[in-house]
Structure formats: structure tokens, C-alpha cells
mmCIF file of C-alpha atoms and ligand atoms in Angstrom:
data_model
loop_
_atom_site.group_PDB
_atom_site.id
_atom_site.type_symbol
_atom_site.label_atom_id
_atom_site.label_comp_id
_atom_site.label_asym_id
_atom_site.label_seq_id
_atom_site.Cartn_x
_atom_site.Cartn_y
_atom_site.Cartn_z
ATOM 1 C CA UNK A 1 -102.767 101.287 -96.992
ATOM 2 C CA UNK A 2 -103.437 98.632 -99.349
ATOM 3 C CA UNK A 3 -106.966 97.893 -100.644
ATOM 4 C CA UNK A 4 -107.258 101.853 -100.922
ATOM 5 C CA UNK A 5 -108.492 102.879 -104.018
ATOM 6 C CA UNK A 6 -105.765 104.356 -106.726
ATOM 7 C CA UNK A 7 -106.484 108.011 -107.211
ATOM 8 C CA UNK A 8 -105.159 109.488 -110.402
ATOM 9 C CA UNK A 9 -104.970 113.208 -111.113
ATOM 10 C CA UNK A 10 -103.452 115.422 -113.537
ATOM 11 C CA UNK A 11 -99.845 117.523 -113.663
ATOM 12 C CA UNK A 12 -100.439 120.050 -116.868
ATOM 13 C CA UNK A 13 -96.914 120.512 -117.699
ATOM 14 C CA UNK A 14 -95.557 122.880 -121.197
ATOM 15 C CA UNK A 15 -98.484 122.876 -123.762
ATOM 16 C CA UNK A 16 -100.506 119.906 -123.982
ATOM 17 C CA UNK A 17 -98.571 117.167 -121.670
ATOM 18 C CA UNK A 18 -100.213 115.512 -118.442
ATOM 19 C CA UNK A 19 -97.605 114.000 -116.088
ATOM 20 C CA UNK A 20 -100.226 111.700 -113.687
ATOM 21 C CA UNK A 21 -100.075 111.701 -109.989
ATOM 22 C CA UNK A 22 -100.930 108.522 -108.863
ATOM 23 C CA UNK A 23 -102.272 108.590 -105.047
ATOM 24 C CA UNK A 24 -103.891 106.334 -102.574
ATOM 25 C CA UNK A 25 -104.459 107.107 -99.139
ATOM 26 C CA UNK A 26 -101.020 108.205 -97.550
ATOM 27 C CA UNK A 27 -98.594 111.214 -97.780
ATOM 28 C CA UNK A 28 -96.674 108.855 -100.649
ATOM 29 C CA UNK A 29 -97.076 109.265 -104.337
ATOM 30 C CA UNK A 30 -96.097 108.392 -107.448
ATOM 31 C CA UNK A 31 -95.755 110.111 -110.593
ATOM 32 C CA UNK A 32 -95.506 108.948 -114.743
ATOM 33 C CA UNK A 33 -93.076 110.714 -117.106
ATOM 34 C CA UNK A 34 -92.433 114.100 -115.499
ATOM 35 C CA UNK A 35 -90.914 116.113 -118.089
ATOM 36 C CA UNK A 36 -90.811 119.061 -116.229
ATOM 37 C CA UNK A 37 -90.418 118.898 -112.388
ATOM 38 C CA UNK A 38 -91.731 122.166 -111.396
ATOM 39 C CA UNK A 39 -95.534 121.181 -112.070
ATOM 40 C CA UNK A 40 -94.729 118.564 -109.861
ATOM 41 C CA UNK A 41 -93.132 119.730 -106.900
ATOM 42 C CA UNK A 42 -95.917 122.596 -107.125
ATOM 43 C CA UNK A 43 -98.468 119.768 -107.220
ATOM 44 C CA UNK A 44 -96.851 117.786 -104.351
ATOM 45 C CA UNK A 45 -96.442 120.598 -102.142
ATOM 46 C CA UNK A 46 -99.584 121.786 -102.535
ATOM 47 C CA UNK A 47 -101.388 118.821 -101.146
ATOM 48 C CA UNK A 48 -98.415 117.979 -98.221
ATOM 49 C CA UNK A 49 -97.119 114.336 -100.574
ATOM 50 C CA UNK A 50 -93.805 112.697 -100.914
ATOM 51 C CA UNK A 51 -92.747 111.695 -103.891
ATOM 52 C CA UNK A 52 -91.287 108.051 -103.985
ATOM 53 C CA UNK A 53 -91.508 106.377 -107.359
ATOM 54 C CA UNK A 54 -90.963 107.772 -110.926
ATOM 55 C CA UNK A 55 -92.600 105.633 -113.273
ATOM 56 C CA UNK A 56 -91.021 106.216 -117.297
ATOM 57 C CA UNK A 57 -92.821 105.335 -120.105
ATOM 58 C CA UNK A 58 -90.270 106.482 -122.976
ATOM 59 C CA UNK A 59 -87.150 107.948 -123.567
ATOM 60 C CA UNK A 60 -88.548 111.292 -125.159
ATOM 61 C CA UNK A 61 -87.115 114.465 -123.184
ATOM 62 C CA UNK A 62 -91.255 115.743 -122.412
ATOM 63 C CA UNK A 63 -91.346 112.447 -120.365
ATOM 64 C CA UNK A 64 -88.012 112.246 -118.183
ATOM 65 C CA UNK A 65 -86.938 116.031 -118.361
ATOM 66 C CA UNK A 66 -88.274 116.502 -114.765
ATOM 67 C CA UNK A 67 -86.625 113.689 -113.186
ATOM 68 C CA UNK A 68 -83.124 114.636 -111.845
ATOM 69 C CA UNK A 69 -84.697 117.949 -110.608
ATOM 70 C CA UNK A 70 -86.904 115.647 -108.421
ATOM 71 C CA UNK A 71 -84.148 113.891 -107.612
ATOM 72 C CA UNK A 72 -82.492 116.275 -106.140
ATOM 73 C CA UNK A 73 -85.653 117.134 -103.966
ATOM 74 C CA UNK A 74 -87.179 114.045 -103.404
ATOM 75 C CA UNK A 75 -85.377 109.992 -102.828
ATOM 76 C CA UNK A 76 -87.755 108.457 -104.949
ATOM 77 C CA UNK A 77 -86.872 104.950 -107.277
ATOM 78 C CA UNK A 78 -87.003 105.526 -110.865
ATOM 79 C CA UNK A 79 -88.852 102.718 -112.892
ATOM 80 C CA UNK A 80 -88.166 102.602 -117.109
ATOM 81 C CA UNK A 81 -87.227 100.518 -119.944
ATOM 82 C CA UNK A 82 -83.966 99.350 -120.497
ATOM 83 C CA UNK A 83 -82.642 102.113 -122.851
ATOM 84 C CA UNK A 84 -79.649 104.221 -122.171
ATOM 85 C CA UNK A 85 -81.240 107.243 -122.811
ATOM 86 C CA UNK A 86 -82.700 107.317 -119.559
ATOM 87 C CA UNK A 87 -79.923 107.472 -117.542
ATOM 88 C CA UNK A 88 -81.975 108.187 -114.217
ATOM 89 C CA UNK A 89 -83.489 105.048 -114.287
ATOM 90 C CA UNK A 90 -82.220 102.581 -111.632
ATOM 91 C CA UNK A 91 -85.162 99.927 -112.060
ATOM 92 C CA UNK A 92 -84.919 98.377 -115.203
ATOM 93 C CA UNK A 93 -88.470 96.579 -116.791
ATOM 94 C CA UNK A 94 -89.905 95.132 -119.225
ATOM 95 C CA UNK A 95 -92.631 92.716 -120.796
ATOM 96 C CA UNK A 96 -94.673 91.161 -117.802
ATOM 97 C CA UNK A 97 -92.404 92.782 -114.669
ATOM 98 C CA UNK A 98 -94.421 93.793 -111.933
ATOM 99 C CA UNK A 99 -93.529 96.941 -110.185
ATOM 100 C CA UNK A 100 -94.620 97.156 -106.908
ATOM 101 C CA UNK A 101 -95.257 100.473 -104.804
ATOM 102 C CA UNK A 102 -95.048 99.074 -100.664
ATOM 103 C CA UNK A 103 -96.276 102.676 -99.517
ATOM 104 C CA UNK A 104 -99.083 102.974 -101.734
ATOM 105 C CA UNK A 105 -100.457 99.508 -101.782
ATOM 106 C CA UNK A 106 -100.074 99.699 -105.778
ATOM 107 C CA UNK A 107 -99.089 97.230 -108.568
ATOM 108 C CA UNK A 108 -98.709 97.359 -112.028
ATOM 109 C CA UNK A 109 -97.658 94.824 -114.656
ATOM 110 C CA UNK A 110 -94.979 96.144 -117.365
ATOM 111 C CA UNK A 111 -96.568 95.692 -120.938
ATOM 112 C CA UNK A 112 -94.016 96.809 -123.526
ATOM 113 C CA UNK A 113 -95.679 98.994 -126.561
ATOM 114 C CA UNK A 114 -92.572 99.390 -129.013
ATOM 115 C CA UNK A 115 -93.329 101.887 -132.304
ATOM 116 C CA UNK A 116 -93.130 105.075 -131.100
ATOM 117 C CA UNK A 117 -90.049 104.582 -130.031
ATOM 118 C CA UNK A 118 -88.328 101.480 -129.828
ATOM 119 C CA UNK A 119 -88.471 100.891 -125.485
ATOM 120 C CA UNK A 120 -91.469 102.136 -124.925
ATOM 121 C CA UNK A 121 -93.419 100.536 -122.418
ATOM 122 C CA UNK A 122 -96.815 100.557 -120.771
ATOM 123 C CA UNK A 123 -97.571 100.065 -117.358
ATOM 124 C CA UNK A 124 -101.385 98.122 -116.516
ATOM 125 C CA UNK A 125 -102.955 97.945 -112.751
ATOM 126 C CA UNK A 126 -105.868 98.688 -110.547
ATOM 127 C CA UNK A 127 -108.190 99.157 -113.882
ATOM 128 C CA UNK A 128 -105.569 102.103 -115.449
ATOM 129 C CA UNK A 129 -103.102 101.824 -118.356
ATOM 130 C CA UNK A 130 -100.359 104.577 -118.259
ATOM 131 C CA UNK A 131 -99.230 104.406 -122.119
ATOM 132 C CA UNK A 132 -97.196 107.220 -122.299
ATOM 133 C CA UNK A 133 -97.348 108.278 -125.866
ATOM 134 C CA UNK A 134 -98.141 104.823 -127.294
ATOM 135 C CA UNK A 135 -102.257 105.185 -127.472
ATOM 136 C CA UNK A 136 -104.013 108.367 -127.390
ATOM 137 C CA UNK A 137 -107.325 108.855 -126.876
ATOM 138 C CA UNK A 138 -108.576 109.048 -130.485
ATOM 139 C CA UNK A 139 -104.952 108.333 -131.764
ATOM 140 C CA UNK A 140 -101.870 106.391 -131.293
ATOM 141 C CA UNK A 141 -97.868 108.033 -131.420
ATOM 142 C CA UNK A 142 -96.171 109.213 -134.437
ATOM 143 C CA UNK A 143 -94.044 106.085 -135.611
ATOM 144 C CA UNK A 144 -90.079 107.627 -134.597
ATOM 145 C CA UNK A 145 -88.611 104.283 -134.323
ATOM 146 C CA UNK A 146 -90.898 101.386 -134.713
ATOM 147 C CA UNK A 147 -92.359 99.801 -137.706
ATOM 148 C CA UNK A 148 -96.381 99.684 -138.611
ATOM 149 C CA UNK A 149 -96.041 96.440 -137.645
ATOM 150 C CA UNK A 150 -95.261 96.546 -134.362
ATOM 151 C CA UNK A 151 -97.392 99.561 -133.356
ATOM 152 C CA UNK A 152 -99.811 97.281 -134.787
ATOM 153 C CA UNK A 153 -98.818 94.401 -132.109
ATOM 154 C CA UNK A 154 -98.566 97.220 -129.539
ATOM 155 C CA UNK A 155 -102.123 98.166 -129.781
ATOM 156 C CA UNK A 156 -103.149 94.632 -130.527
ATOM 157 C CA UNK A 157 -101.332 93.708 -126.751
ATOM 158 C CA UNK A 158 -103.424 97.179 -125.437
ATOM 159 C CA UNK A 159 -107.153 95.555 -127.144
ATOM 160 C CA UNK A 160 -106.802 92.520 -124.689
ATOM 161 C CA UNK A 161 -107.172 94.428 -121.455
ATOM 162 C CA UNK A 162 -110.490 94.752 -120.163
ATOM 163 C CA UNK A 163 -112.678 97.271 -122.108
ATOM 164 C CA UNK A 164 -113.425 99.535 -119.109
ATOM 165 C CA UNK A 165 -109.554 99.981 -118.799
ATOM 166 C CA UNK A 166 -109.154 103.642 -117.845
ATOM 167 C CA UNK A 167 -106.385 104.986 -120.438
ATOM 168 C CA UNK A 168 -104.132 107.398 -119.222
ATOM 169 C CA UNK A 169 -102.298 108.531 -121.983
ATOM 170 C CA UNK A 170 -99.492 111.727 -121.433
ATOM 171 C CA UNK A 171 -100.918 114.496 -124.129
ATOM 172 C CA UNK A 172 -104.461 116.450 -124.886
ATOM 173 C CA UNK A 173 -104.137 115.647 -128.415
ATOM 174 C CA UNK A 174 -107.773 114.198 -128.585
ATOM 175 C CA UNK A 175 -109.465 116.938 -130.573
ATOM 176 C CA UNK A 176 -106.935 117.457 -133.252
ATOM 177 C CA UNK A 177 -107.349 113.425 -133.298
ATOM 178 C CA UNK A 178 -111.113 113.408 -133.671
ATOM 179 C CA UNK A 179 -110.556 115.629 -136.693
ATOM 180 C CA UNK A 180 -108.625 113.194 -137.943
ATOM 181 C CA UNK A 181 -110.852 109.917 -137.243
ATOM 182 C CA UNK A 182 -113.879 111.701 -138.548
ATOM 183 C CA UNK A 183 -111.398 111.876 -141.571
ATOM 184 C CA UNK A 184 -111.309 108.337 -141.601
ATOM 185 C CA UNK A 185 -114.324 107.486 -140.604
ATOM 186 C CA UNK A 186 -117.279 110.179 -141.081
ATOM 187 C CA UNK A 187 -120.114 107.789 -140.501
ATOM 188 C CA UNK A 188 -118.840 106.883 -137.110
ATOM 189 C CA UNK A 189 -121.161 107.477 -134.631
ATOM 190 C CA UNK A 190 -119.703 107.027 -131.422
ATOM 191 C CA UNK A 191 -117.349 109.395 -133.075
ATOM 192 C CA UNK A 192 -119.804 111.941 -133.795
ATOM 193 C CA UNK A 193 -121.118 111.845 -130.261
ATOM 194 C CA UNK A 194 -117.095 112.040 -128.863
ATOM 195 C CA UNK A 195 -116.603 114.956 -131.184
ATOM 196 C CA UNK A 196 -118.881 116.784 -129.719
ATOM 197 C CA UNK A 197 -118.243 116.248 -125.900
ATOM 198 C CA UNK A 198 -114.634 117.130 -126.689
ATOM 199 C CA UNK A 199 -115.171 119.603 -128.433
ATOM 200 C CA UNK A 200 -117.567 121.089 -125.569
ATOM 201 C CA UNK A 201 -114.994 119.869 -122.648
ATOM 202 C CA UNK A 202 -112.203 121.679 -124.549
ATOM 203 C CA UNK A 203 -114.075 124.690 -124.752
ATOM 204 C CA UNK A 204 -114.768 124.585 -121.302
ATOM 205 C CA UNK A 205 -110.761 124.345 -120.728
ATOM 206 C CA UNK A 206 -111.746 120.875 -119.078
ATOM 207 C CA UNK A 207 -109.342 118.139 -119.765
ATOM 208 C CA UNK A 208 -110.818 114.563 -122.240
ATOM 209 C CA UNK A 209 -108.900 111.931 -120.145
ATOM 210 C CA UNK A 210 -108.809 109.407 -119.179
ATOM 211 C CA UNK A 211 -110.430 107.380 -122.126
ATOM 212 C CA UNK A 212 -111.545 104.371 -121.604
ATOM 213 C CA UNK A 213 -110.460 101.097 -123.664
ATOM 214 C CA UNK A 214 -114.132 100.216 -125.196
ATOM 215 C CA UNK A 215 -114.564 103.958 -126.032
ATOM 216 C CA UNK A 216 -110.975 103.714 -128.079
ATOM 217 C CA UNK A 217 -112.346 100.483 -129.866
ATOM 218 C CA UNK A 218 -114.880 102.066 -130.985
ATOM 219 C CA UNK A 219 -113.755 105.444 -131.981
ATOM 220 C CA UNK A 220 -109.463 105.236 -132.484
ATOM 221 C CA UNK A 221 -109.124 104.434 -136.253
ATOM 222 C CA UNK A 222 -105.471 102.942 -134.919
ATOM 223 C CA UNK A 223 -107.573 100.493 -133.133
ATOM 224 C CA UNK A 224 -109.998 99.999 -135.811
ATOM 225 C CA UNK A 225 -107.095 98.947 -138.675
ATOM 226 C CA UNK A 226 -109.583 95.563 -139.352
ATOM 227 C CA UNK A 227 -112.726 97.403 -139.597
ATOM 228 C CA UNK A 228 -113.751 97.703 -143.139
ATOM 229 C CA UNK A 229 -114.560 101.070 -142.947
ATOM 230 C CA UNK A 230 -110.805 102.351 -141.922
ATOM 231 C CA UNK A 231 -109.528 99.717 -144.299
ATOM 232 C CA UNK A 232 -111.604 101.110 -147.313
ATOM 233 C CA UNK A 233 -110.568 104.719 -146.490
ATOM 234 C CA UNK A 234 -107.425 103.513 -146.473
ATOM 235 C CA UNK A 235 -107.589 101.852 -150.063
ATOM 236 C CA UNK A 236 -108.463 105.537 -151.669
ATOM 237 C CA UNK A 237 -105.196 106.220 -150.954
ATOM 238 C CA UNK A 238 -103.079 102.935 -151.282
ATOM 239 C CA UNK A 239 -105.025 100.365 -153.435
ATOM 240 C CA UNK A 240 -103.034 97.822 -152.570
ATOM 241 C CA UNK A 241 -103.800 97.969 -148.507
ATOM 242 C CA UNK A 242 -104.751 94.948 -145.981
ATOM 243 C CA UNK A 243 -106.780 94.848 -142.941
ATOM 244 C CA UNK A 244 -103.826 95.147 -139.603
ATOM 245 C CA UNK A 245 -100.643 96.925 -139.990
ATOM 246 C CA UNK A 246 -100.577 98.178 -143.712
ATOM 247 C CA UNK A 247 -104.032 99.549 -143.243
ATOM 248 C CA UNK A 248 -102.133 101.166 -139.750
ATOM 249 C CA UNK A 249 -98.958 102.479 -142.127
ATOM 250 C CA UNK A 250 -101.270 104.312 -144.767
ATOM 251 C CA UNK A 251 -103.685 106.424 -142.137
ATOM 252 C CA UNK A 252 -100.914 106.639 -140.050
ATOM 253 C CA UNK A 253 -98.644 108.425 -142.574
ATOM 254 C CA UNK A 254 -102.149 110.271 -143.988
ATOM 255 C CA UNK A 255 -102.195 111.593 -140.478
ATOM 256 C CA UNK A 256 -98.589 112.730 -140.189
ATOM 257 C CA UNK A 257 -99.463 115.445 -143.322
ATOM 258 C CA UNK A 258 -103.351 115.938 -142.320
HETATM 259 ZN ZN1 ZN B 1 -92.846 110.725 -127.106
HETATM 260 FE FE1 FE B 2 -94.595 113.007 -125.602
#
């Protein structure tokens, strides 16, 4: 089973999550933050899999709601963060653990993404980052717990994978977040040209992931807090604003009332 290619796909659970089915070749599979587990058992039986490994992101009840339902269905091992609001979690991570999946031939190295909440982590491998509600495409999490500055390390830790990283992020927030980044920065062109393929996939009730790393570099204004186009929007606002994480605190808190 190793050496077969990852295959993600994904669980629509209540309005606008995705909880991602990770598959490779056998009857096993993995999934990443079920917050519901109906979608999922629906989803597994459907195509004949077993579920053996949970894979948490963050604390937040949309992620881990699901998981002592599958429990109860399914044996599987429950990878998080150390945080005891995640009670189900029996495999404890964090920053550069590997967590290995035997019957799927799959690896991924623990990257922790603090901000949105304080233990949220990411989890890298096989060209995919599952970053739960850390990066969106054309966004980044609303700051609950962390400071600007280290959702500004977060992302900063995210920019060093390769650029054709596939980015599996868990909502379908990315046309409310173009609005925004066109906001931010109307003369963006990549933008422009992302605006209107999401808006077109939307309307087509198709989903806009995954992103892609280079693609958020050049179009996620949370990404972009050096450019001196998000730092000069930023500046209307708050004079007094720097290239990095205060240019990150003022268009993040613009886009918490936008
Ligand atoms: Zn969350
Ligand atoms: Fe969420």
C-alpha cells in the first residue's frame, strides 16, 4: 500500500465546513476534524472504507463534534494537540511529530499554527497541508486566542512549504474572502482572475479547494502583510502600521466588521 498516491476528497458537513477524507488504495481511511459524524459514516459506507485515524486540527466543537459518534462505530486512533478540550484525543502532537498511518502508507509532519486558537496545529505530507481553520483560501482564522503576532509566525511557518502545496483548509469561506482581499487590494490581479473563477465555481455549487500555497501568496492579503500594497491599505486606517504582524492586526480586525 505504500507509494500509492494520497487521495483527498470532501465531507460537506452543517453550512460551509469540509471534513477531508484522506484515501489511498485500501478499504482504510482517514479523516480531519469531523464535526459531525453522520457525513462521515454516510461517506464511508458509501464507498465500503474503515475508518482508522482521526486527525484534529483544533479544539473548536465544528472540528471534533463527530468524533465520539465515530468512536462508537469505528476503532480508529485519534491524533490532536495537547489541549484538554479534546478529550477524545489519545495521540498527543505537536511541532515537528510525525504521525504515521501503517494501513495507508501515509505520513505527515505536525506543524503547530497557534492564533486562532491557542493549540492549533497543522498537519504537512504527500504535497497537502490540512490547516484546519488556520489559513483559508483567500483568508486566515478569526484571532479567538492568539495574538497578531503569532498568526503572523503561523503563516510565516505555512510560506516555507513548497509553493505547489495543496491547502486543505476546513470551510468554503473563499468568496466572502475575495470580497474582502479585493478590499485590500483592488489592483490585484491574480485576485481579479480568482474572483471570478470563484465566483463562477460557486455558482455552479462546485466547491474552491484545495488552494494551492503560490496561489495564497499571491492573492491572501494575510499572506501578503509585507507587500506594500496591503501595508498602505492598512495605513488609511492605522497611520502608525508596519509591514508583518501590525499590518496583520489592522486588516485583520477591518475584516472582523467588513
Ligand atoms: Zn475554529
Ligand atoms: Fe471551524
Amino acid at each position: 500500500m505504500p507509494n500509492d498516491p494520497l487521495r483527498v476528497s470532501p465531507i460537506p458537513a452543517f453550512t460551509d465546513n469540509y471534513i477531508w477524507l484522506l484515501e489511498t488504495a485500501g478499504q482504510s481511511c482517514a479523516v480531519v476534524d469531523p464535526g459531525a459524524a453522520e457525513p462521515v459514516i454516510e461517506a464511508l459506507e458509501a464507498r465500503d472504507l474503515r475508518l482508522e485515524f482521526i486527525l484534529v486540527t483544533h479544539h473548536h466543537a465544528d472540528h471534533i463534534g463527530g468524533i465520539s459518534a465515530l468512536l462508537a462505530r469505528y476503532p480508529a486512533q485519534v491524533f490532536g494537540p495537547g489541549d484538554p478540550r479534546i478529550n477524545l484525543c489519545d495521540q498527543v502532537v505537536s511541532e515537528g511529530d510525525r504521525v504515521e498511518l501503517p494501513t495507508l502508507g501515509l505520513s505527515f509532519r505536525v506543524i503547530e499554527v497557534p492564533g486562532h486558537t491557542r493549540s492549533h496545529i497543522a498537519y504537512y505530507g504527500h504535497g497537502a497541508l490540512f490547516c484546519g481553520d488556520t489559513l483559508f483560501s483567500a483568508g486566515c482564522g478569526r484571532l479567538f486566542e492568539g495574538t497578531p503576532e503569532q498568526m503572523q509566525a503561523s503563516l510565516d511557518k505555512l510560506r516555507e512549504l513548497p509553493a505547489d502545496t495543496r491547502i486543505y483548509c476546513a470551510h468554503e469561506y473563499t468568496q466572502s474572502n475575495c470580497a474582502f482581499a479585493s478590499a485590500v487590494e483592488p489592483e490585484n490581479s491574480q485576485l481579479k482572475e480568482l474572483v471570478e473563477w470563484v465566483d463562477r465555481t460557486r455558482r455552479e455549487g462546485a466547491i474552491t479547494l484545495p488552494s494551492t500555497l503560490g496561489r495564497e501568496l499571491a492573492v491572501n492579503p494575510f499572506m501578503r502583510t509585507r507587500e506594500p500594497s496591503v501595508v498602505t491599505a492598512a495605513r488609511r486606517l492605522e497611520p502608525d502600521t508596519h509591514p508583518g504582524a501590525s499590518t496583520l492586526a489592522v486588516i485583520r480586525a477591518w475584516k472582523d466588521r467588513f
